[in-house]
Structures are given as C-alpha cells and as structure tokens.
Amino acid sequence: MSNVNTPKHVLELITKEGVEVVDLRFMDFPGLWQHFSVPAREIEEETFEKGLGFDGSSIRGWQAINESDMLVKPVPDTAFIDPFFEAKTLVLICNICDPVTGKDYSRDPRNIARKAENYLKETALADTAYFGPEAEFFIFDEIRFDQNEHEGYYHIDSIEGRWNSGRCEAPNLGYKPRYKEGYFPVPPTDSQQDIRSEMMLTLERIGVPIECQHHEVATGGQAEIDMRFAPLVAMADNLLKYKYIIKNVAKKHNKTVTFMPKPLFNDNGSGMHVHMSFWKENKNLFAGDGYAGMSETAMYAIGGILKHAPAILAFSNPTTNSYKRLVPGFEAPVNLAYSSRNRSAGVRIPMYSTSEKAKRFEFRCPDPSCNPYLAFSAMVMAAIDGIQNKLDPGDPLDKDIYDLPPEELASVAQTPGSLREALEALEKDHEFLLKGDVFTSDVIETWIEYKMIHEVQALDLRPHPWEFALYYDI
C-alpha cells in the first residue's frame, strides 16, 4: 500500500475497504510487538497528530506507574490490511510520544531507529542505510516447557525431526532430513514447501517484497524466507510484519514457529545474517576497487562494526540462548574478522554481488531474537564511527579457521561467550551510540539492567537438566 502516505489516504482506504477495526501496533523495549484496537470510526485526520492514549507502565522496560500515560501516533505509510482477523482490520504501526511534552519517547525502539536514520543524514556521510536481514526460524509441531521449584524441562517435536525416524506414525514414511542436511533436498524430504510458500505470498500481499524461500540446514523444520532490502526503519517494520505473518500462518496449520537462535541441541541454530550498505544521492558508497570490490568507505565501516561488535551483540544477539548458537562447529560466525569466503568470519563480503548496486557487506553474528530497531541502529552507529575515525579492519581472514595454527588463531578476536559478556562490553563501549542523541544513557542503562535482572540472573538461579546428568551422583 505504498500510495497510502497521508492521514487522508488512510481514511480513504478505511472507507474503500470497508474497514471495521483499526489495530495500533508498537514495539516494546525488549522486542515484542504490542497492540490495541479501536473501531474504525475513532480514527480521524487529527488522530495522526494528537495520538491516542494508553498505559505505558505495563510495557516491559518503559514508564513507572506514577508516569504511565503515553500516546501512540499512527504512521500513515505503514498501513496494511491484516490477513488473519475475522473483522476487516487495518493495521497501523505507531510512534510513541509523551503526552505532557509531546516529544518522542526516548525508550521507543522505533524512535531510536528514526534518530539513527536522521543522524546518518546529519553527518553528510550518506543519506540512506539499506538493510537486508536473512532471518531463519523453526516450524515445529509441538513445544512444551516448564520450570518450577521441583522440575524443569522442554520438549520439542516435529514430523520432520530426524529423532522421529524410528517412531510409529502409522505409517512412518521415513523422509526426515538428516542432522545438518536440511539445506535443501526437494520434497518429500522437504515437507514444508507449501506452508513456506503461503508465508511468502501472504507477506507479498501485505507489501513486504520477498526474494526467496527455502528449507534451512537443521532437521526438524528449519526455514528461511528472504526479504528484499529496504532502509533502516522500513526494514525493521518489515521484520516485525515478517515474524507476525510467519507465526500466524504456522498457527493456521496447527504448527508453531520459534525465532529462538538455538532450540535444538547438536544441530544448526537460527541466525540472521544482515546485509548492509550506505548510499548517497542514489550512489552505493560501498562499491569500489579495493578488496572484494569494496570501497575505502566500506572498509572503514567494517572496521567500525568489528571494533564495536561485542557491544553491538548486546542488541543484535540479546538472549542467553543467542550464545548457544555462537559456538564453533555449526557455521557460526564467532570470529571478529572479515572475509569474502570464510563463513565463520563475523563480516562477510558476498562475492556473487558483482554489480555496483549490489555491493554490501554481511554482518553474520546477529540472530532473529533481536529487536531490529535497536540492532540495526547499533550497526549504523558503529559503521559511522568506523568511517569518521578511519578504522582499519586489518587483513581479511580468508583461510580455513579450523586449519589455523594455535598462535595465529589466538590473534583472531572472538564474539562474547555469553549475554553477560556482551552486556559488560556494552557498558564499557557505548559512547559511539550516544552521538546525535540516538541512544541515550537512560536507554543503555535500562537495557543492561533489564537484561541482567530478567534474563542473565534469572537463568543463573535455575538448575539445568544437564547438571543432574553431570552431578547428581557426586
């Protein structure tokens, strides 16, 4: 609905489509889409300027109870018709504002992303940052989990799971992808072609352009659907639509989707390689005649990404589960180096992108559990810092990392080993994020505190099932 870009156009669309309900959506601090709905008659042109009120104290990481009132202000060009609700429903993504001052709320992730885009323009280094995330996910048939004072477990099942090759299924037809061999045999081994195509086509219908869909490496229903690149805020919006559509198409088929980075032990996890480029006046600033066809600007941007990667990971890999993926042996990008070939390098320069317009680099560390507004903004700020300070990324890591002698391997920096380490890195290295008031000190402090208390320390307190296997009989 690219032609819907003013409040008047939205009202015309509501009338034309017979919309009964308007669903207002926004992103909470950790990264989950939230919403509330109003009758379509409640939406007027002034709604887009004045906003609608709601209680911000119930949103994770936001206001205290004594200052709870907040406003949502719908953004006209985000409108799309929801494909799942029974009543005809128009969705509008919103910005969050303070009802007293009228200012954009500093902890609204979308506001941070908008500020990152504006700061990039203010630097005059570029006018657009394009992003192309490749978010992987699992389509399971069942998930059960619980943890309390006397037990803790999870149970995953999938008709595709190789662990079910001996199960009585009346009949078991045997076409189950081997561990690490799901990329990508044709059906009947790939049993999820139709459901992925439905996801893909539904995304296209709501205005999210898709480039391809396929099975991924792991057994048990790992998948990937790739979106066409877009500017920072638009792509973050699209990633939220992506997760929403994929989960709800799966639910329609009595399946369940997870974007957890590492739900299965001993098989590949789900990453989100993020392609990135800076443009100015319709020219790709990353194209050049240097290494792998990249410009000096691109290499400095890579230098910024690599220097600040441990801090970036606090946003781009923001769960304790993220660091169960970032381990050697599963194609995980654990090495903070760049390469045109080595997929264990944190930054890769795709060699199939030969045209000037297609030149970009790929930050391979992120995973789809992230809040995209924050992760993409952190990447932009690190790249800007690299360009401004001419940060040399060093020599490429084009060798097979697993063949390197120990003394050479020791010189290659690696990703943090845990969420705690990433948060500690962010605490030490966040000045680059504060430029242009993009991230504020309050945002950084709140993020670290929230993640430490609600995730890192919460996990530290709980016994793990494998600890019983290791220690019960000591």
Short mmCIF file of C-alpha atoms in Angstrom, two decimals:
data_model
loop_
_atom_site.label_atom_id
_atom_site.label_comp_id
_atom_site.label_asym_id
_atom_site.label_seq_id
_atom_site.Cartn_x
_atom_site.Cartn_y
_atom_site.Cartn_z
CA MET A 1 0.00 0.00 0.00
CA SER A 2 2.81 2.35 -0.97
CA ASN A 3 0.34 5.02 -2.17
CA VAL A 4 -1.12 5.32 1.36
CA ASN A 5 1.15 8.01 2.79
CA THR A 6 -1.08 10.65 4.38
CA PRO A 7 -3.85 10.55 7.02
CA LYS A 8 -6.34 11.40 4.29
CA HIS A 9 -5.22 8.38 2.26
CA VAL A 10 -5.68 6.13 5.31
CA LEU A 11 -9.23 7.37 5.84
CA GLU A 12 -9.98 6.81 2.16
CA LEU A 13 -8.60 3.28 2.44
CA ILE A 14 -10.77 2.59 5.50
CA THR A 15 -13.86 3.61 3.51
CA LYS A 16 -12.82 1.83 0.31
CA GLU A 17 -12.01 -1.48 2.03
CA GLY A 18 -14.92 -1.40 4.47
CA VAL A 19 -12.55 -1.50 7.43
CA GLU A 20 -14.30 -2.08 10.76
CA VAL A 21 -11.35 -2.17 13.14
CA VAL A 22 -8.02 -0.32 13.29
CA ASP A 23 -5.22 -2.16 15.09
CA LEU A 24 -2.48 0.09 16.51
CA ARG A 25 0.91 -1.58 16.92
CA PHE A 26 4.18 -0.60 18.55
CA MET A 27 7.34 -2.29 19.81
CA ASP A 28 8.09 -2.81 23.49
CA PHE A 29 11.63 -2.31 24.80
CA PRO A 30 12.92 -5.92 24.63
CA GLY A 31 11.45 -6.51 21.18
CA LEU A 32 7.89 -7.87 21.13
CA TRP A 33 5.14 -6.30 19.03
CA GLN A 34 2.23 -4.94 21.12
CA HIS A 35 -1.21 -3.76 20.01
CA PHE A 36 -4.64 -2.49 20.87
CA SER A 37 -7.65 -1.92 18.61
CA VAL A 38 -10.29 0.76 18.13
CA PRO A 39 -13.42 0.95 15.97
CA ALA A 40 -12.57 2.43 12.60
CA ARG A 41 -14.81 5.45 13.29
CA GLU A 42 -12.37 6.53 16.05
CA ILE A 43 -9.66 7.29 13.50
CA GLU A 44 -9.73 10.85 12.19
CA GLU A 45 -7.12 13.01 10.50
CA GLU A 46 -6.25 14.65 13.81
CA THR A 47 -5.57 11.20 15.36
CA PHE A 48 -2.30 11.08 13.45
CA GLU A 49 -1.20 14.36 15.02
CA LYS A 50 -2.72 14.16 18.51
CA GLY A 51 -2.42 10.41 19.04
CA LEU A 52 -4.35 8.02 21.26
CA GLY A 53 -3.58 7.34 24.92
CA PHE A 54 -2.63 4.08 26.65
CA ASP A 55 -0.96 2.87 29.86
CA GLY A 56 2.81 2.70 29.34
CA SER A 57 3.59 1.32 32.81
CA SER A 58 2.52 -2.18 31.77
CA ILE A 59 5.00 -2.30 28.86
CA ARG A 60 8.30 -4.03 29.63
CA GLY A 61 11.16 -1.59 30.25
CA TRP A 62 9.01 1.53 29.96
CA GLN A 63 7.37 4.06 32.28
CA ALA A 64 6.99 3.91 36.06
CA ILE A 65 3.44 3.60 37.36
CA ASN A 66 3.40 7.27 38.50
CA GLU A 67 4.07 8.49 34.94
CA SER A 68 2.27 5.82 32.99
CA ASP A 69 0.26 7.74 30.38
CA MET A 70 1.65 7.52 26.85
CA LEU A 71 0.45 8.31 23.33
CA VAL A 72 0.56 6.25 20.14
CA LYS A 73 0.76 8.26 16.93
CA PRO A 74 -0.05 6.17 13.84
CA VAL A 75 2.27 6.37 10.83
CA PRO A 76 0.18 6.52 7.63
CA ASP A 77 2.60 4.78 5.25
CA THR A 78 2.76 1.66 7.46
CA ALA A 79 -0.89 0.73 6.81
CA PHE A 80 -1.84 -2.79 5.73
CA ILE A 81 -4.93 -4.97 5.90
CA ASP A 82 -4.48 -7.77 8.42
CA PRO A 83 -4.85 -11.14 6.65
CA PHE A 84 -5.94 -13.12 9.75
CA PHE A 85 -8.65 -11.31 11.70
CA GLU A 86 -12.31 -12.14 11.09
CA ALA A 87 -13.39 -8.49 11.15
CA LYS A 88 -11.85 -6.34 8.39
CA THR A 89 -8.88 -4.81 10.21
CA LEU A 90 -6.38 -2.16 9.17
CA VAL A 91 -3.02 -2.25 10.94
CA LEU A 92 -1.05 0.94 11.61
CA ILE A 93 2.43 0.96 13.13
CA CYS A 94 2.82 3.78 15.65
CA ASN A 95 5.42 6.04 17.21
CA ILE A 96 5.29 6.61 20.98
CA CYS A 97 5.12 10.10 22.49
CA ASP A 98 4.99 11.72 25.93
CA PRO A 99 1.51 13.23 26.44
CA VAL A 100 2.84 16.16 28.51
CA THR A 101 5.80 17.33 26.42
CA GLY A 102 4.60 15.91 23.09
CA LYS A 103 8.14 14.67 22.44
CA ASP A 104 9.02 11.28 21.00
CA TYR A 105 9.64 8.80 23.82
CA SER A 106 13.36 8.03 24.24
CA ARG A 107 12.78 4.33 25.03
CA ASP A 108 10.56 3.74 21.99
CA PRO A 109 12.75 1.47 19.81
CA ARG A 110 11.25 2.87 16.61
CA ASN A 111 12.16 6.38 17.74
CA ILE A 112 15.78 5.27 18.23
CA ALA A 113 15.83 3.86 14.69
CA ARG A 114 14.36 7.08 13.28
CA LYS A 115 17.05 9.08 15.09
CA ALA A 116 19.75 6.78 13.67
CA GLU A 117 18.49 7.45 10.14
CA ASN A 118 18.42 11.19 10.80
CA TYR A 119 21.89 11.20 12.35
CA LEU A 120 23.34 9.42 9.32
CA LYS A 121 21.97 12.23 7.13
CA GLU A 122 23.26 14.91 9.54
CA THR A 123 26.80 13.53 9.26
CA ALA A 124 26.61 14.04 5.46
CA LEU A 125 28.42 10.70 5.10
CA ALA A 126 25.34 9.12 3.49
CA ASP A 127 21.63 9.68 3.19
CA THR A 128 20.38 6.08 3.35
CA ALA A 129 21.40 2.88 5.15
CA TYR A 130 19.97 -0.20 3.45
CA PHE A 131 19.43 -3.43 5.35
CA GLY A 132 18.69 -6.95 4.16
CA PRO A 133 18.26 -9.42 7.06
CA GLU A 134 18.07 -13.17 6.43
CA ALA A 135 16.03 -14.38 9.38
CA GLU A 136 15.94 -18.13 9.99
CA PHE A 137 13.33 -19.93 12.11
CA PHE A 138 11.96 -23.36 13.02
CA ILE A 139 8.49 -24.68 12.22
CA PHE A 140 7.63 -27.26 14.91
CA ASP A 141 4.56 -29.40 15.51
CA GLU A 142 4.64 -29.10 19.28
CA ILE A 143 6.52 -27.36 22.07
CA ARG A 144 6.12 -27.97 25.81
CA PHE A 145 8.24 -26.37 28.52
CA ASP A 146 8.09 -25.58 32.21
CA GLN A 147 10.34 -24.76 35.13
CA ASN A 148 9.31 -24.54 38.76
CA GLU A 149 10.70 -25.41 42.17
CA HIS A 150 10.97 -29.16 41.56
CA GLU A 151 11.25 -29.69 37.80
CA GLY A 152 12.49 -28.11 34.60
CA TYR A 153 12.19 -29.35 31.03
CA TYR A 154 11.35 -28.62 27.42
CA HIS A 155 10.03 -30.97 24.75
CA ILE A 156 10.11 -30.18 21.03
CA ASP A 157 8.56 -32.29 18.32
CA SER A 158 8.42 -32.15 14.54
CA ILE A 159 7.25 -34.64 11.94
CA GLU A 160 10.47 -33.68 10.12
CA GLY A 161 12.71 -34.33 13.13
CA ARG A 162 15.38 -36.94 12.43
CA TRP A 163 14.87 -38.14 16.01
CA ASN A 164 11.49 -39.50 14.84
CA SER A 165 12.95 -41.79 12.19
CA GLY A 166 12.02 -44.82 14.34
CA ARG A 167 8.67 -43.59 15.65
CA CYS A 168 5.48 -45.48 14.83
CA GLU A 169 3.49 -42.96 12.77
CA ALA A 170 1.05 -45.33 11.06
CA PRO A 171 2.84 -45.11 8.66
CA ASN A 172 6.25 -43.52 9.16
CA LEU A 173 7.34 -42.69 5.60
CA GLY A 174 10.95 -42.07 6.56
CA TYR A 175 11.56 -38.80 4.72
CA LYS A 176 13.14 -36.81 7.55
CA PRO A 177 16.13 -34.50 6.92
CA ARG A 178 19.35 -35.78 8.43
CA TYR A 179 21.00 -33.63 11.07
CA LYS A 180 22.76 -30.70 9.35
CA GLU A 181 21.47 -31.87 5.93
CA GLY A 182 18.22 -29.92 5.60
CA TYR A 183 19.75 -27.49 3.05
CA PHE A 184 17.91 -28.29 0.87
CA PRO A 185 16.55 -31.55 -0.63
CA VAL A 186 13.31 -31.45 -2.65
CA PRO A 187 10.04 -32.92 -1.31
CA PRO A 188 9.10 -35.33 0.13
CA THR A 189 12.12 -34.78 2.42
CA ASP A 190 11.21 -31.09 2.48
CA SER A 191 7.65 -31.36 3.79
CA GLN A 192 7.09 -27.64 4.32
CA GLN A 193 7.22 -26.16 0.82
CA ASP A 194 3.53 -25.27 0.76
CA ILE A 195 3.47 -23.64 4.19
CA ARG A 196 6.57 -21.56 3.39
CA SER A 197 5.04 -20.50 0.07
CA GLU A 198 1.89 -19.41 1.88
CA MET A 199 4.03 -17.38 4.28
CA MET A 200 5.91 -15.85 1.37
CA LEU A 201 2.80 -14.94 -0.62
CA THR A 202 1.00 -13.55 2.43
CA LEU A 203 3.98 -11.29 3.10
CA GLU A 204 3.90 -10.12 -0.51
CA ARG A 205 0.18 -9.36 -0.21
CA ILE A 206 0.72 -7.03 2.74
CA GLY A 207 3.53 -5.20 0.90
CA VAL A 208 6.71 -6.98 2.06
CA PRO A 209 8.71 -7.94 -1.06
CA ILE A 210 10.29 -11.41 -0.86
CA GLU A 211 13.28 -12.70 -2.82
CA CYS A 212 13.18 -16.43 -2.00
CA GLN A 213 12.16 -19.11 0.49
CA HIS A 214 13.80 -22.45 1.30
CA HIS A 215 14.45 -25.11 3.90
CA GLU A 216 17.49 -24.49 6.08
CA VAL A 217 20.31 -26.72 7.32
CA ALA A 218 18.85 -28.22 10.50
CA THR A 219 16.42 -31.09 10.77
CA GLY A 220 13.05 -30.55 12.42
CA GLY A 221 11.69 -27.83 10.11
CA GLN A 222 14.29 -25.07 9.93
CA ALA A 223 13.40 -22.46 7.29
CA GLU A 224 14.40 -19.14 5.79
CA ILE A 225 12.42 -16.54 3.82
CA ASP A 226 14.46 -13.61 2.49
CA MET A 227 13.06 -10.10 2.19
CA ARG A 228 14.23 -7.53 -0.35
CA PHE A 229 16.46 -4.87 1.20
CA ALA A 230 15.00 -1.59 2.49
CA PRO A 231 16.04 1.48 4.52
CA LEU A 232 16.61 1.01 8.26
CA VAL A 233 13.20 1.92 9.76
CA ALA A 234 11.23 0.40 6.90
CA MET A 235 13.17 -2.85 7.18
CA ALA A 236 12.71 -3.03 10.94
CA ASP A 237 8.96 -2.53 10.35
CA ASN A 238 9.07 -5.28 7.74
CA LEU A 239 10.84 -7.68 10.08
CA LEU A 240 8.01 -7.29 12.60
CA LYS A 241 5.47 -7.96 9.86
CA TYR A 242 7.62 -10.96 8.83
CA LYS A 243 7.52 -12.54 12.29
CA TYR A 244 3.81 -11.82 12.65
CA ILE A 245 2.85 -13.35 9.32
CA ILE A 246 5.09 -16.41 9.70
CA LYS A 247 3.83 -17.23 13.21
CA ASN A 248 0.18 -16.82 12.27
CA VAL A 249 0.37 -18.79 9.02
CA ALA A 250 2.02 -21.57 11.02
CA LYS A 251 -0.72 -21.42 13.68
CA LYS A 252 -3.34 -21.66 10.93
CA HIS A 253 -1.77 -25.02 10.01
CA ASN A 254 -1.58 -26.13 13.65
CA LYS A 255 2.18 -25.57 13.65
CA THR A 256 4.30 -23.36 15.87
CA VAL A 257 7.23 -21.14 14.88
CA THR A 258 10.15 -20.04 17.00
CA PHE A 259 12.84 -17.46 16.27
CA MET A 260 14.95 -18.71 19.17
CA PRO A 261 18.57 -18.89 17.97
CA LYS A 262 19.29 -22.39 19.32
CA PRO A 263 16.21 -24.50 20.12
CA LEU A 264 17.84 -27.83 19.09
CA PHE A 265 20.92 -29.33 20.67
CA ASN A 266 23.67 -30.57 18.32
CA ASP A 267 22.24 -29.12 15.10
CA ASN A 268 22.44 -25.72 13.43
CA GLY A 269 20.87 -22.73 15.11
CA SER A 270 18.92 -19.87 13.55
CA GLY A 271 20.91 -16.79 12.65
CA MET A 272 20.00 -13.55 10.92
CA HIS A 273 22.81 -12.50 8.61
CA VAL A 274 22.29 -8.78 7.96
CA HIS A 275 23.37 -7.26 4.64
CA MET A 276 24.16 -3.55 4.88
CA SER A 277 25.22 -0.69 2.61
CA PHE A 278 25.37 3.11 2.75
CA TRP A 279 24.12 5.22 -0.16
CA LYS A 280 24.27 8.91 -1.03
CA GLU A 281 22.39 10.59 -3.85
CA ASN A 282 21.47 7.18 -5.29
CA LYS A 283 25.09 6.02 -5.33
CA ASN A 284 26.32 2.97 -3.42
CA LEU A 285 29.19 4.21 -1.25
CA PHE A 286 30.39 0.68 -0.53
CA ALA A 287 31.26 -0.17 -4.15
CA GLY A 288 34.89 0.39 -5.13
CA ASP A 289 38.07 -1.19 -6.45
CA GLY A 290 39.51 -2.48 -3.18
CA TYR A 291 39.32 -5.90 -1.58
CA ALA A 292 36.37 -7.90 -2.97
CA GLY A 293 35.22 -4.85 -4.95
CA MET A 294 34.68 -2.70 -1.88
CA SER A 295 35.43 0.98 -1.33
CA GLU A 296 37.63 2.55 1.34
CA THR A 297 34.44 3.83 2.98
CA ALA A 298 33.11 0.28 3.18
CA MET A 299 36.33 -0.99 4.76
CA TYR A 300 36.23 1.74 7.41
CA ALA A 301 32.58 0.83 8.10
CA ILE A 302 33.64 -2.80 8.54
CA GLY A 303 36.37 -1.57 10.89
CA GLY A 304 33.70 0.12 13.00
CA ILE A 305 31.50 -2.96 13.07
CA LEU A 306 34.39 -5.21 14.13
CA LYS A 307 35.70 -2.79 16.78
CA HIS A 308 32.29 -2.39 18.40
CA ALA A 309 30.94 -5.90 17.70
CA PRO A 310 30.97 -7.09 21.34
CA ALA A 311 28.80 -4.09 22.32
CA ILE A 312 26.58 -4.42 19.22
CA LEU A 313 25.88 -8.03 20.17
CA ALA A 314 24.15 -6.85 23.35
CA PHE A 315 21.42 -5.65 20.93
CA SER A 316 21.82 -7.96 17.92
CA ASN A 317 22.16 -11.16 20.00
CA PRO A 318 20.20 -10.17 23.07
CA THR A 319 19.23 -13.50 24.65
CA THR A 320 21.06 -16.05 26.77
CA ASN A 321 20.10 -18.57 24.09
CA SER A 322 21.92 -16.48 21.45
CA TYR A 323 25.29 -17.63 22.77
CA LYS A 324 24.41 -21.31 22.43
CA ARG A 325 24.42 -20.61 18.67
CA LEU A 326 27.63 -18.58 18.65
CA VAL A 327 29.94 -21.55 19.16
CA PRO A 328 32.45 -23.14 16.72
CA GLY A 329 31.39 -26.08 14.58
CA PHE A 330 27.93 -25.08 13.30
CA GLU A 331 28.89 -22.45 10.67
CA ALA A 332 28.59 -19.89 13.46
CA PRO A 333 30.34 -16.56 12.83
CA VAL A 334 32.36 -16.45 16.05
CA ASN A 335 35.47 -14.73 14.64
CA LEU A 336 35.58 -10.93 14.64
CA ALA A 337 37.25 -10.60 11.27
CA TYR A 338 36.12 -10.09 7.68
CA SER A 339 36.38 -12.27 4.59
CA SER A 340 34.93 -12.76 1.14
CA ARG A 341 34.80 -16.54 1.64
CA ASN A 342 35.06 -17.59 5.27
CA ARG A 343 31.59 -18.10 6.74
CA SER A 344 32.98 -18.29 10.29
CA ALA A 345 34.03 -14.64 9.96
CA GLY A 346 31.77 -12.08 11.62
CA VAL A 347 31.70 -9.96 8.47
CA ARG A 348 31.50 -11.49 5.00
CA ILE A 349 31.54 -9.75 1.63
CA PRO A 350 29.30 -11.71 -0.76
CA MET A 351 31.18 -12.42 -3.98
CA TYR A 352 28.06 -13.15 -6.02
CA SER A 353 27.19 -9.43 -5.77
CA THR A 354 29.26 -8.25 -8.74
CA SER A 355 27.28 -5.17 -9.78
CA GLU A 356 27.99 -1.79 -8.18
CA LYS A 357 24.45 -1.51 -6.85
CA ALA A 358 24.65 -4.89 -5.13
CA LYS A 359 27.88 -4.27 -3.24
CA ARG A 360 27.46 -4.59 0.51
CA PHE A 361 28.83 -6.49 3.46
CA GLU A 362 27.07 -9.04 5.59
CA PHE A 363 27.26 -8.95 9.39
CA ARG A 364 26.74 -12.61 10.24
CA CYS A 365 26.60 -12.51 14.03
CA PRO A 366 23.01 -11.26 14.63
CA ASP A 367 20.09 -13.58 15.25
CA PRO A 368 16.31 -13.15 14.83
CA SER A 369 15.61 -12.85 18.57
CA CYS A 370 16.75 -9.22 18.39
CA ASN A 371 14.77 -6.01 18.47
CA PRO A 372 15.53 -4.89 14.88
CA TYR A 373 15.12 -1.17 15.56
CA LEU A 374 17.90 -1.34 18.16
CA ALA A 375 20.14 -3.87 16.38
CA PHE A 376 20.12 -2.05 13.03
CA SER A 377 20.63 1.31 14.74
CA ALA A 378 23.65 -0.01 16.65
CA MET A 379 25.13 -1.29 13.38
CA VAL A 380 24.65 2.08 11.69
CA MET A 381 26.26 3.92 14.59
CA ALA A 382 29.26 1.56 14.61
CA ALA A 383 29.72 1.92 10.84
CA ILE A 384 29.53 5.73 11.10
CA ASP A 385 32.13 5.65 13.87
CA GLY A 386 34.38 3.48 11.69
CA ILE A 387 34.12 5.89 8.76
CA GLN A 388 34.59 9.03 10.86
CA ASN A 389 37.67 7.62 12.61
CA LYS A 390 39.03 5.72 9.58
CA LEU A 391 39.16 2.44 11.49
CA ASP A 392 41.28 -0.10 9.61
CA PRO A 393 39.68 -3.57 9.78
CA GLY A 394 43.08 -5.23 9.24
CA ASP A 395 43.73 -8.12 6.88
CA PRO A 396 40.96 -10.45 5.71
CA LEU A 397 40.56 -13.89 7.26
CA ASP A 398 40.45 -15.90 4.04
CA LYS A 399 41.99 -19.06 5.49
CA ASP A 400 40.07 -22.01 6.89
CA ILE A 401 39.78 -21.01 10.53
CA TYR A 402 39.89 -24.65 11.62
CA ASP A 403 43.28 -25.15 9.95
CA LEU A 404 44.96 -22.17 11.61
CA PRO A 405 47.85 -22.91 13.98
CA PRO A 406 47.09 -22.06 17.63
CA GLU A 407 49.33 -18.99 17.71
CA GLU A 408 47.60 -17.49 14.66
CA LEU A 409 44.14 -18.40 15.92
CA ALA A 410 44.89 -16.68 19.23
CA SER A 411 45.29 -13.36 17.38
CA VAL A 412 41.72 -13.51 15.99
CA ALA A 413 39.21 -11.81 18.30
CA GLN A 414 36.04 -13.75 19.02
CA THR A 415 32.46 -12.87 19.88
CA PRO A 416 31.42 -12.70 23.55
CA GLY A 417 30.73 -16.09 25.09
CA SER A 418 27.55 -15.10 26.89
CA LEU A 419 24.89 -12.41 27.16
CA ARG A 420 26.56 -11.27 30.38
CA GLU A 421 29.83 -10.66 28.49
CA ALA A 422 28.03 -8.77 25.72
CA LEU A 423 26.22 -6.54 28.24
CA GLU A 424 29.52 -5.88 30.03
CA ALA A 425 31.04 -4.94 26.66
CA LEU A 426 28.15 -2.52 26.05
CA GLU A 427 28.67 -0.97 29.48
CA LYS A 428 32.32 -0.27 28.61
CA ASP A 429 31.81 0.71 24.96
CA HIS A 430 28.73 2.79 24.18
CA GLU A 431 29.97 6.32 23.52
CA PHE A 432 29.59 5.73 19.77
CA LEU A 433 25.89 5.02 20.33
CA LEU A 434 25.26 8.32 22.14
CA LYS A 435 26.26 10.52 19.19
CA GLY A 436 23.38 12.58 17.85
CA ASP A 437 21.34 11.54 20.91
CA VAL A 438 20.41 8.36 19.01
CA PHE A 439 20.77 6.08 22.01
CA THR A 440 20.55 7.91 25.33
CA SER A 441 22.38 6.99 28.54
CA ASP A 442 18.98 6.10 30.00
CA VAL A 443 18.33 3.64 27.17
CA ILE A 444 21.73 1.97 27.59
CA GLU A 445 21.41 1.74 31.38
CA THR A 446 17.83 0.45 31.23
CA TRP A 447 18.71 -2.16 28.59
CA ILE A 448 21.64 -3.51 30.61
CA GLU A 449 19.68 -3.52 33.87
CA TYR A 450 16.61 -5.18 32.32
CA LYS A 451 18.62 -7.89 30.59
CA MET A 452 20.81 -8.61 33.60
CA ILE A 453 17.92 -8.90 36.08
CA HIS A 454 15.24 -10.55 33.95
CA GLU A 455 17.39 -12.85 31.83
CA VAL A 456 21.04 -13.33 32.87
CA GLN A 457 20.47 -13.53 36.64
CA ALA A 458 17.12 -15.30 36.24
CA LEU A 459 18.84 -18.11 34.31
CA ASP A 460 21.76 -18.24 36.74
CA LEU A 461 19.35 -19.03 39.57
CA ARG A 462 17.79 -22.09 37.96
CA PRO A 463 19.23 -25.62 37.87
CA HIS A 464 19.75 -27.01 34.36
CA PRO A 465 18.64 -30.56 33.43
CA TRP A 466 22.15 -31.42 32.23
CA GLU A 467 23.53 -30.54 35.65
CA PHE A 468 21.65 -33.55 37.01
CA ALA A 469 23.30 -35.78 34.42
CA LEU A 470 26.70 -34.35 35.39
CA TYR A 471 26.45 -34.05 39.13
CA TYR A 472 23.53 -35.95 40.67
CA ASP A 473 25.65 -38.91 41.75
CA ILE A 474 28.62 -36.98 43.14
#
